[in-house]
Amino acid sequence: MGDARNSIRDTLRDAGLAPGGELPPLILVACSGGPDSLALALAASFFARRGDYRVGAVVVDHRLQPDSAAVADSARGKLEQMGLAPVLVRQVSVPESGMGPEAAARTVRYAALDAVVEELGADAVLLGHTLDDQAEQVLLGLMRGSGTRSLAGMPAVRGKYLRPFLGLRREQTLEICRHAGLDPWHDPSNRDPAYARSRVRTEVLPFLEDKLGPGIAEALFRSSRILSADADYLDTVAAQSFEELRAAAPAGSGTDSEELLLPEAQLRNLAPAVRQRVLALAALSLGGSQPSYERLAAVQSLLRRTGSAGPVQLVGKVSVYRQPRAKSVHHGASSYGNLVFRKKSST
């Protein structure tokens, strides 16, 4: 419990939320009724009793299990017994979509949490993800062949969402619940082999621990912290480089245009890791979606061509082609060798 309280205290202070004052900051705990979030709520209640923070909770009922309403009501009762206030239950409907059930549930869950934050004027929401969750996230990123940002796992701080338990093991949250006499709910989907995350949790990580020895989860967590720092730095450098290249673009290309030109000579001079991020930023600036690794590789291949080349189609109706030197461009300006990002008009 001491580790749990210290983690919450440090995370809140790192987020700039100082304790106390005439009206202490309002902190909400996102609670499913499971061991991680119940342990988080119990540890956070300590700061409410001391008057450091006002601590409430939100229980999101996804209505995916037959007894979900009873589970949510039970969680609310436990949270109120801890002294948390207010404790709100929000029911959501998880739509059938192409993003998959886990992603769809996550989307509506965060929408419900966002609404409560705005309704109550909350300063932060605590999430109960643990070191084990982070290790699973890194393995899933490896399976997808994702980049540095994905392998960095879940951030400890993202806006008002804080994850103070990323340095704690799942077994520690179970021990906190046992010691406090709490009877947490165990989500059956966490052991459902239909979900990749469940297979990583129940099969892959135990297999790695068995074959390679203990400490795999901790090693994956350390890797995520290193990669997170690397990704933050590269993203900062890429954002600066993108602004510099956009400023050097020919007249007629800008944020209000449906066409963006980036000088190819300067693009070639960028480090590959930075160049890839700059190209993604260009697509995003025109309203496109984050391009896949394969699509970005296709865009970068345009820089190895001579003469005009392309277009490469990206998600979000954005296309990219190479405009050679001295050829006129869409807005009539003279080109000096550019990659042209063009957003297809919706009209």
mmCIF file of C-alpha atoms in Angstrom:
data_model
loop_
_atom_site.group_PDB
_atom_site.id
_atom_site.type_symbol
_atom_site.label_atom_id
_atom_site.label_comp_id
_atom_site.label_asym_id
_atom_site.label_seq_id
_atom_site.Cartn_x
_atom_site.Cartn_y
_atom_site.Cartn_z
ATOM 1 C CA MET A 1 0.000 0.000 0.000
ATOM 2 C CA GLY A 2 2.903 2.341 0.692
ATOM 3 C CA ASP A 3 4.212 1.845 -2.846
ATOM 4 C CA ALA A 4 0.740 2.469 -4.259
ATOM 5 C CA ARG A 5 0.265 5.711 -2.306
ATOM 6 C CA ASN A 6 3.728 6.961 -3.187
ATOM 7 C CA SER A 7 3.100 6.264 -6.875
ATOM 8 C CA ILE A 8 -0.133 8.245 -6.807
ATOM 9 C CA ARG A 9 1.469 11.135 -4.885
ATOM 10 C CA ASP A 10 4.421 11.360 -7.271
ATOM 11 C CA THR A 11 2.270 11.107 -10.405
ATOM 12 C CA LEU A 12 -0.079 13.863 -9.244
ATOM 13 C CA ARG A 13 2.801 16.159 -8.373
ATOM 14 C CA ASP A 14 4.554 15.421 -11.684
ATOM 15 C CA ALA A 15 1.301 16.418 -13.393
ATOM 16 C CA GLY A 16 1.406 19.761 -11.567
ATOM 17 C CA LEU A 17 -1.490 19.011 -9.210
ATOM 18 C CA ALA A 18 -0.366 20.312 -5.838
ATOM 19 C CA PRO A 19 -2.265 19.020 -2.796
ATOM 20 C CA GLY A 20 -4.387 21.105 -0.472
ATOM 21 C CA GLY A 21 -5.618 24.642 -0.867
ATOM 22 C CA GLU A 22 -9.034 26.162 -0.202
ATOM 23 C CA LEU A 23 -10.537 23.861 -2.823
ATOM 24 C CA PRO A 24 -8.230 20.850 -3.378
ATOM 25 C CA PRO A 25 -8.002 19.427 -6.919
ATOM 26 C CA LEU A 26 -10.740 16.956 -7.863
ATOM 27 C CA ILE A 27 -9.322 13.574 -8.846
ATOM 28 C CA LEU A 28 -11.496 10.832 -10.353
ATOM 29 C CA VAL A 29 -10.639 7.136 -10.321
ATOM 30 C CA ALA A 30 -11.821 5.158 -13.346
ATOM 31 C CA CYS A 31 -12.974 1.928 -11.723
ATOM 32 C CA SER A 32 -14.218 -1.292 -13.313
ATOM 33 C CA GLY A 33 -14.516 -3.142 -10.029
ATOM 34 C CA GLY A 34 -11.439 -5.207 -10.881
ATOM 35 C CA PRO A 35 -8.431 -5.594 -8.568
ATOM 36 C CA ASP A 36 -6.239 -2.950 -10.238
ATOM 37 C CA SER A 37 -8.782 -0.145 -10.148
ATOM 38 C CA LEU A 38 -10.110 -1.084 -6.692
ATOM 39 C CA ALA A 39 -6.573 -1.018 -5.285
ATOM 40 C CA LEU A 40 -6.048 2.328 -7.012
ATOM 41 C CA ALA A 41 -9.235 3.733 -5.501
ATOM 42 C CA LEU A 42 -8.329 2.484 -2.027
ATOM 43 C CA ALA A 43 -4.854 4.023 -2.208
ATOM 44 C CA ALA A 44 -6.289 7.306 -3.538
ATOM 45 C CA SER A 45 -8.839 7.471 -0.717
ATOM 46 C CA PHE A 46 -5.948 8.055 1.688
ATOM 47 C CA PHE A 47 -5.342 11.482 0.120
ATOM 48 C CA ALA A 48 -9.039 12.340 0.365
ATOM 49 C CA ARG A 49 -9.049 11.567 4.095
ATOM 50 C CA ARG A 50 -6.009 13.812 4.574
ATOM 51 C CA GLY A 51 -7.681 16.637 2.663
ATOM 52 C CA ASP A 52 -4.942 16.735 0.016
ATOM 53 C CA TYR A 53 -7.359 16.064 -2.843
ATOM 54 C CA ARG A 54 -11.044 15.563 -3.440
ATOM 55 C CA VAL A 55 -11.352 12.031 -4.779
ATOM 56 C CA GLY A 56 -14.336 10.645 -6.669
ATOM 57 C CA ALA A 57 -14.821 7.780 -9.091
ATOM 58 C CA VAL A 58 -16.492 6.813 -12.342
ATOM 59 C CA VAL A 59 -17.699 3.289 -13.118
ATOM 60 C CA VAL A 60 -18.329 2.711 -16.823
ATOM 61 C CA ASP A 61 -20.788 -0.109 -17.514
ATOM 62 C CA HIS A 62 -20.157 -1.358 -21.050
ATOM 63 C CA ARG A 63 -23.152 -3.716 -20.855
ATOM 64 C CA LEU A 64 -21.131 -6.478 -22.522
ATOM 65 C CA GLN A 65 -21.802 -9.045 -19.768
ATOM 66 C CA PRO A 66 -25.244 -10.242 -18.600
ATOM 67 C CA ASP A 67 -24.528 -9.123 -15.031
ATOM 68 C CA SER A 68 -22.743 -5.880 -15.913
ATOM 69 C CA ALA A 69 -25.262 -3.660 -14.091
ATOM 70 C CA ALA A 70 -24.830 -5.679 -10.886
ATOM 71 C CA VAL A 71 -21.030 -5.517 -11.221
ATOM 72 C CA ALA A 72 -21.178 -1.731 -11.662
ATOM 73 C CA ASP A 73 -23.523 -1.339 -8.685
ATOM 74 C CA SER A 74 -21.246 -3.497 -6.518
ATOM 75 C CA ALA A 75 -18.237 -1.404 -7.509
ATOM 76 C CA ARG A 76 -20.124 1.777 -6.660
ATOM 77 C CA GLY A 77 -20.921 0.413 -3.193
ATOM 78 C CA LYS A 78 -17.274 -0.456 -2.509
ATOM 79 C CA LEU A 79 -16.105 2.969 -3.665
ATOM 80 C CA GLU A 80 -18.629 4.788 -1.514
ATOM 81 C CA GLN A 81 -17.557 2.730 1.512
ATOM 82 C CA MET A 82 -14.005 3.965 0.889
ATOM 83 C CA GLY A 83 -15.284 7.507 1.262
ATOM 84 C CA LEU A 84 -14.962 8.531 -2.387
ATOM 85 C CA ALA A 85 -17.398 11.178 -3.614
ATOM 86 C CA PRO A 86 -18.956 11.621 -6.010
ATOM 87 C CA VAL A 87 -19.197 8.081 -7.382
ATOM 88 C CA LEU A 88 -20.949 7.968 -10.748
ATOM 89 C CA VAL A 89 -21.998 5.027 -12.906
ATOM 90 C CA ARG A 90 -22.237 5.636 -16.637
ATOM 91 C CA GLN A 91 -23.778 3.101 -19.002
ATOM 92 C CA VAL A 92 -22.501 3.020 -22.571
ATOM 93 C CA SER A 93 -23.323 1.088 -25.713
ATOM 94 C CA VAL A 94 -20.410 -0.484 -27.578
ATOM 95 C CA PRO A 95 -21.149 -0.295 -31.303
ATOM 96 C CA GLU A 96 -20.239 -2.967 -33.796
ATOM 97 C CA SER A 97 -17.487 -1.487 -35.919
ATOM 98 C CA GLY A 98 -14.490 -2.404 -38.005
ATOM 99 C CA MET A 99 -12.107 -1.406 -35.205
ATOM 100 C CA GLY A 100 -12.782 -4.542 -33.133
ATOM 101 C CA PRO A 101 -14.654 -4.955 -29.825
ATOM 102 C CA GLU A 102 -11.776 -3.931 -27.532
ATOM 103 C CA ALA A 103 -11.039 -0.745 -29.463
ATOM 104 C CA ALA A 104 -14.749 0.091 -29.731
ATOM 105 C CA ALA A 105 -15.201 -0.383 -25.969
ATOM 106 C CA ARG A 106 -12.168 1.788 -25.271
ATOM 107 C CA THR A 107 -13.508 4.556 -27.509
ATOM 108 C CA VAL A 108 -16.904 4.779 -25.813
ATOM 109 C CA ARG A 109 -15.324 4.388 -22.362
ATOM 110 C CA TYR A 110 -13.060 7.392 -22.833
ATOM 111 C CA ALA A 111 -15.938 9.379 -24.308
ATOM 112 C CA ALA A 112 -17.930 8.697 -21.121
ATOM 113 C CA LEU A 113 -14.954 9.643 -18.925
ATOM 114 C CA ASP A 114 -14.379 12.831 -20.920
ATOM 115 C CA ALA A 115 -18.020 13.795 -20.403
ATOM 116 C CA VAL A 116 -17.792 13.298 -16.627
ATOM 117 C CA VAL A 117 -14.542 15.290 -16.456
ATOM 118 C CA GLU A 118 -16.269 18.189 -18.188
ATOM 119 C CA GLU A 119 -19.428 17.819 -16.095
ATOM 120 C CA LEU A 120 -17.590 17.879 -12.762
ATOM 121 C CA GLY A 121 -14.641 20.072 -13.726
ATOM 122 C CA ALA A 122 -12.256 17.307 -12.654
ATOM 123 C CA ASP A 123 -8.535 17.968 -12.688
ATOM 124 C CA ALA A 124 -7.375 14.411 -13.424
ATOM 125 C CA VAL A 125 -8.534 10.839 -13.995
ATOM 126 C CA LEU A 126 -6.503 7.976 -12.530
ATOM 127 C CA LEU A 127 -6.304 4.762 -14.561
ATOM 128 C CA GLY A 128 -5.307 1.443 -13.001
ATOM 129 C CA HIS A 129 -2.962 0.043 -15.663
ATOM 130 C CA THR A 130 -0.035 -1.839 -14.124
ATOM 131 C CA LEU A 131 3.456 -2.886 -15.167
ATOM 132 C CA ASP A 132 1.959 -6.155 -16.422
ATOM 133 C CA ASP A 133 -0.452 -4.246 -18.676
ATOM 134 C CA GLN A 134 2.474 -2.245 -20.030
ATOM 135 C CA ALA A 135 4.481 -5.407 -20.766
ATOM 136 C CA GLU A 136 1.491 -6.845 -22.633
ATOM 137 C CA GLN A 137 1.133 -3.603 -24.600
ATOM 138 C CA VAL A 138 4.788 -3.719 -25.699
ATOM 139 C CA LEU A 139 4.463 -7.342 -26.831
ATOM 140 C CA LEU A 140 1.332 -6.500 -28.810
ATOM 141 C CA GLY A 141 3.231 -3.644 -30.472
ATOM 142 C CA LEU A 142 6.017 -6.052 -31.417
ATOM 143 C CA MET A 143 3.470 -8.453 -32.896
ATOM 144 C CA ARG A 144 2.051 -5.663 -35.056
ATOM 145 C CA GLY A 145 5.491 -4.551 -36.237
ATOM 146 C CA SER A 146 4.835 -1.076 -34.855
ATOM 147 C CA GLY A 147 7.264 1.791 -34.457
ATOM 148 C CA THR A 148 8.931 3.437 -31.498
ATOM 149 C CA ARG A 149 5.844 5.275 -30.287
ATOM 150 C CA SER A 150 3.775 2.099 -30.135
ATOM 151 C CA LEU A 151 6.557 0.125 -28.444
ATOM 152 C CA ALA A 152 6.784 2.887 -25.836
ATOM 153 C CA GLY A 153 3.480 1.551 -24.548
ATOM 154 C CA MET A 154 0.988 3.573 -22.553
ATOM 155 C CA PRO A 155 2.135 7.002 -21.347
ATOM 156 C CA ALA A 156 2.087 7.730 -17.625
ATOM 157 C CA VAL A 157 0.449 11.075 -18.405
ATOM 158 C CA ARG A 158 -1.781 11.970 -21.341
ATOM 159 C CA GLY A 159 -3.691 15.156 -20.784
ATOM 160 C CA LYS A 160 -5.834 14.657 -17.686
ATOM 161 C CA TYR A 161 -5.398 10.885 -17.747
ATOM 162 C CA LEU A 162 -2.750 9.592 -15.330
ATOM 163 C CA ARG A 163 -1.450 6.045 -14.828
ATOM 164 C CA PRO A 164 0.277 5.988 -11.434
ATOM 165 C CA PHE A 165 0.483 2.169 -11.213
ATOM 166 C CA LEU A 166 2.644 1.530 -14.295
ATOM 167 C CA GLY A 167 5.543 0.687 -11.997
ATOM 168 C CA LEU A 168 3.523 -1.773 -9.880
ATOM 169 C CA ARG A 169 2.922 -5.456 -10.608
ATOM 170 C CA ARG A 170 -0.572 -6.875 -10.895
ATOM 171 C CA GLU A 171 0.167 -9.161 -7.961
ATOM 172 C CA GLN A 172 0.643 -6.081 -5.769
ATOM 173 C CA THR A 173 -2.867 -4.829 -6.537
ATOM 174 C CA LEU A 174 -4.278 -8.269 -5.770
ATOM 175 C CA GLU A 175 -2.424 -8.249 -2.440
ATOM 176 C CA ILE A 176 -3.809 -4.806 -1.579
ATOM 177 C CA CYS A 177 -7.348 -6.089 -2.215
ATOM 178 C CA ARG A 178 -6.733 -9.236 -0.157
ATOM 179 C CA HIS A 179 -5.310 -7.256 2.747
ATOM 180 C CA ALA A 180 -8.255 -4.827 2.694
ATOM 181 C CA GLY A 181 -10.837 -7.615 2.456
ATOM 182 C CA LEU A 182 -12.041 -6.427 -0.938
ATOM 183 C CA ASP A 183 -13.629 -8.933 -3.312
ATOM 184 C CA PRO A 184 -12.777 -7.641 -6.797
ATOM 185 C CA TRP A 185 -14.579 -8.567 -9.992
ATOM 186 C CA HIS A 186 -12.507 -10.515 -12.503
ATOM 187 C CA ASP A 187 -13.437 -9.661 -16.086
ATOM 188 C CA PRO A 188 -13.915 -12.966 -17.966
ATOM 189 C CA SER A 189 -12.711 -11.354 -21.186
ATOM 190 C CA ASN A 190 -9.235 -11.085 -19.643
ATOM 191 C CA ARG A 191 -8.893 -14.844 -20.076
ATOM 192 C CA ASP A 192 -10.846 -15.198 -23.311
ATOM 193 C CA PRO A 193 -8.466 -16.602 -25.987
ATOM 194 C CA ALA A 194 -10.485 -14.821 -28.655
ATOM 195 C CA TYR A 195 -8.615 -11.623 -27.714
ATOM 196 C CA ALA A 196 -4.930 -11.185 -28.556
ATOM 197 C CA ARG A 197 -4.264 -9.369 -25.285
ATOM 198 C CA SER A 198 -5.740 -12.269 -23.324
ATOM 199 C CA ARG A 199 -3.502 -14.751 -25.129
ATOM 200 C CA VAL A 200 -0.469 -12.596 -24.389
ATOM 201 C CA ARG A 201 -1.491 -12.423 -20.713
ATOM 202 C CA THR A 202 -2.339 -16.084 -20.144
ATOM 203 C CA GLU A 203 -0.032 -17.850 -22.621
ATOM 204 C CA VAL A 204 2.753 -15.744 -24.155
ATOM 205 C CA LEU A 205 4.165 -13.981 -21.083
ATOM 206 C CA PRO A 206 4.050 -17.118 -18.895
ATOM 207 C CA PHE A 207 5.773 -19.058 -21.695
ATOM 208 C CA LEU A 208 8.532 -16.439 -21.947
ATOM 209 C CA GLU A 209 8.987 -16.442 -18.182
ATOM 210 C CA ASP A 210 9.225 -20.239 -18.216
ATOM 211 C CA LYS A 211 11.718 -20.457 -21.080
ATOM 212 C CA LEU A 212 13.818 -17.337 -20.486
ATOM 213 C CA GLY A 213 13.571 -16.922 -16.745
ATOM 214 C CA PRO A 214 11.802 -14.389 -14.503
ATOM 215 C CA GLY A 215 11.945 -10.670 -15.073
ATOM 216 C CA ILE A 216 10.529 -10.538 -18.630
ATOM 217 C CA ALA A 217 7.695 -8.168 -17.687
ATOM 218 C CA GLU A 218 10.103 -5.819 -15.897
ATOM 219 C CA ALA A 219 12.482 -5.887 -18.880
ATOM 220 C CA LEU A 220 9.654 -5.003 -21.271
ATOM 221 C CA PHE A 221 8.601 -2.180 -18.952
ATOM 222 C CA ARG A 222 12.147 -0.765 -18.872
ATOM 223 C CA SER A 223 12.278 -0.942 -22.669
ATOM 224 C CA SER A 224 9.003 0.974 -22.886
ATOM 225 C CA ARG A 225 10.393 3.779 -20.696
ATOM 226 C CA ILE A 226 13.556 4.062 -22.827
ATOM 227 C CA LEU A 227 11.566 4.022 -26.058
ATOM 228 C CA SER A 228 9.105 6.576 -24.706
ATOM 229 C CA ALA A 229 11.929 9.069 -24.101
ATOM 230 C CA ASP A 230 13.349 8.349 -27.574
ATOM 231 C CA ALA A 231 9.946 8.786 -29.222
ATOM 232 C CA ASP A 232 9.320 12.083 -27.400
ATOM 233 C CA TYR A 233 12.648 13.454 -28.618
ATOM 234 C CA LEU A 234 12.175 12.298 -32.218
ATOM 235 C CA ASP A 235 8.642 13.697 -32.318
ATOM 236 C CA THR A 236 9.912 17.081 -31.113
ATOM 237 C CA VAL A 237 12.699 17.169 -33.717
ATOM 238 C CA ALA A 238 10.284 16.086 -36.451
ATOM 239 C CA ALA A 239 7.764 18.795 -35.541
ATOM 240 C CA GLN A 240 10.486 21.454 -35.723
ATOM 241 C CA SER A 241 11.766 20.097 -39.047
ATOM 242 C CA PHE A 242 8.253 19.989 -40.488
ATOM 243 C CA GLU A 243 7.648 23.644 -39.630
ATOM 244 C CA GLU A 244 10.991 24.602 -41.206
ATOM 245 C CA LEU A 245 10.218 22.704 -44.415
ATOM 246 C CA ARG A 246 6.713 24.099 -44.601
ATOM 247 C CA ALA A 247 8.122 27.608 -44.205
ATOM 248 C CA ALA A 248 10.493 26.894 -47.114
ATOM 249 C CA ALA A 249 7.671 25.668 -49.370
ATOM 250 C CA PRO A 250 6.715 27.651 -52.505
ATOM 251 C CA ALA A 251 3.998 30.280 -52.295
ATOM 252 C CA GLY A 252 0.476 28.895 -52.399
ATOM 253 C CA SER A 253 1.194 25.971 -50.125
ATOM 254 C CA GLY A 254 0.035 26.204 -46.540
ATOM 255 C CA THR A 255 -2.313 25.001 -43.849
ATOM 256 C CA ASP A 256 -5.319 26.655 -45.502
ATOM 257 C CA SER A 257 -4.556 25.021 -48.847
ATOM 258 C CA GLU A 258 -5.495 21.540 -50.020
ATOM 259 C CA GLU A 259 -1.942 21.151 -51.289
ATOM 260 C CA LEU A 260 1.319 21.110 -49.360
ATOM 261 C CA LEU A 261 4.785 21.154 -50.925
ATOM 262 C CA LEU A 262 7.918 20.032 -49.082
ATOM 263 C CA PRO A 263 11.364 20.644 -50.660
ATOM 264 C CA GLU A 264 12.821 17.253 -51.570
ATOM 265 C CA ALA A 265 16.475 18.254 -51.139
ATOM 266 C CA GLN A 266 15.849 19.197 -47.518
ATOM 267 C CA LEU A 267 13.782 16.057 -46.970
ATOM 268 C CA ARG A 268 16.672 13.907 -48.208
ATOM 269 C CA ASN A 269 19.008 15.581 -45.722
ATOM 270 C CA LEU A 270 16.888 14.561 -42.752
ATOM 271 C CA ALA A 271 17.748 11.502 -40.686
ATOM 272 C CA PRO A 272 15.466 8.608 -41.775
ATOM 273 C CA ALA A 273 13.653 8.438 -38.421
ATOM 274 C CA VAL A 274 12.911 12.172 -38.574
ATOM 275 C CA ARG A 275 12.004 12.147 -42.274
ATOM 276 C CA GLN A 276 9.428 9.399 -41.750
ATOM 277 C CA ARG A 277 7.748 11.424 -39.007
ATOM 278 C CA VAL A 278 7.808 14.606 -41.117
ATOM 279 C CA LEU A 279 6.052 12.827 -43.975
ATOM 280 C CA ALA A 280 3.406 11.548 -41.562
ATOM 281 C CA LEU A 281 2.918 15.077 -40.172
ATOM 282 C CA ALA A 282 2.410 16.394 -43.691
ATOM 283 C CA ALA A 283 -0.396 13.904 -44.307
ATOM 284 C CA LEU A 284 -1.987 14.658 -40.948
ATOM 285 C CA SER A 285 -1.815 18.425 -41.540
ATOM 286 C CA LEU A 286 -4.123 17.987 -44.554
ATOM 287 C CA GLY A 287 -6.660 15.981 -42.568
ATOM 288 C CA GLY A 288 -5.370 12.533 -43.445
ATOM 289 C CA SER A 289 -4.850 9.626 -41.063
ATOM 290 C CA GLN A 290 -1.599 8.280 -39.632
ATOM 291 C CA PRO A 291 0.015 6.453 -42.584
ATOM 292 C CA SER A 292 1.159 2.871 -42.201
ATOM 293 C CA TYR A 293 4.823 1.902 -42.384
ATOM 294 C CA GLU A 294 4.289 0.509 -45.893
ATOM 295 C CA ARG A 295 2.628 3.700 -47.168
ATOM 296 C CA LEU A 296 5.372 5.873 -45.682
ATOM 297 C CA ALA A 297 7.998 3.650 -47.315
ATOM 298 C CA ALA A 298 6.228 4.153 -50.658
ATOM 299 C CA VAL A 299 6.283 7.950 -50.149
ATOM 300 C CA GLN A 300 9.986 7.882 -49.277
ATOM 301 C CA SER A 301 10.685 5.894 -52.449
ATOM 302 C CA LEU A 302 9.548 8.943 -54.446
ATOM 303 C CA LEU A 303 12.676 10.746 -53.239
ATOM 304 C CA ARG A 304 14.814 8.169 -55.067
ATOM 305 C CA ARG A 305 13.118 8.811 -58.412
ATOM 306 C CA THR A 306 14.087 11.193 -61.194
ATOM 307 C CA GLY A 307 11.405 13.128 -63.023
ATOM 308 C CA SER A 308 7.799 13.080 -61.918
ATOM 309 C CA ALA A 309 6.579 10.102 -59.920
ATOM 310 C CA GLY A 310 3.534 8.976 -58.008
ATOM 311 C CA PRO A 311 0.937 9.430 -56.813
ATOM 312 C CA VAL A 312 1.046 7.383 -53.627
ATOM 313 C CA GLN A 313 -2.382 7.147 -52.040
ATOM 314 C CA LEU A 314 -2.689 7.600 -48.268
ATOM 315 C CA VAL A 315 -5.665 7.072 -45.973
ATOM 316 C CA GLY A 316 -7.860 10.140 -45.689
ATOM 317 C CA LYS A 317 -7.971 11.083 -49.387
ATOM 318 C CA VAL A 318 -4.397 12.373 -49.353
ATOM 319 C CA SER A 319 -2.096 11.591 -52.284
ATOM 320 C CA VAL A 320 1.617 12.291 -52.662
ATOM 321 C CA TYR A 321 3.675 12.720 -55.823
ATOM 322 C CA ARG A 322 7.064 14.088 -56.824
ATOM 323 C CA GLN A 323 7.101 17.388 -58.703
ATOM 324 C CA PRO A 324 10.434 17.794 -60.554
ATOM 325 C CA ARG A 325 12.369 21.026 -60.818
ATOM 326 C CA ALA A 326 11.066 23.909 -62.951
ATOM 327 C CA LYS A 327 7.668 22.380 -63.595
ATOM 328 C CA SER A 328 4.607 24.442 -62.698
ATOM 329 C CA VAL A 329 2.491 23.300 -59.807
ATOM 330 C CA HIS A 330 -1.206 23.422 -59.108
ATOM 331 C CA HIS A 331 -1.180 27.017 -57.861
ATOM 332 C CA GLY A 332 1.001 28.285 -60.695
ATOM 333 C CA ALA A 333 4.159 28.714 -58.640
ATOM 334 C CA SER A 334 7.519 27.512 -59.886
ATOM 335 C CA SER A 335 8.717 24.266 -58.301
ATOM 336 C CA TYR A 336 12.270 23.505 -57.265
ATOM 337 C CA GLY A 337 11.864 19.794 -56.653
ATOM 338 C CA ASN A 338 9.188 18.992 -54.090
ATOM 339 C CA LEU A 339 7.022 16.276 -52.712
ATOM 340 C CA VAL A 340 3.455 17.418 -53.203
ATOM 341 C CA PHE A 341 0.808 16.315 -50.701
ATOM 342 C CA ARG A 342 -2.687 16.882 -52.060
ATOM 343 C CA LYS A 343 -6.014 16.486 -50.304
ATOM 344 C CA LYS A 344 -8.839 15.422 -52.577
ATOM 345 C CA SER A 345 -11.670 17.917 -52.372
ATOM 346 C CA SER A 346 -14.853 16.614 -50.770
ATOM 347 C CA THR A 347 -16.955 18.613 -53.230
#
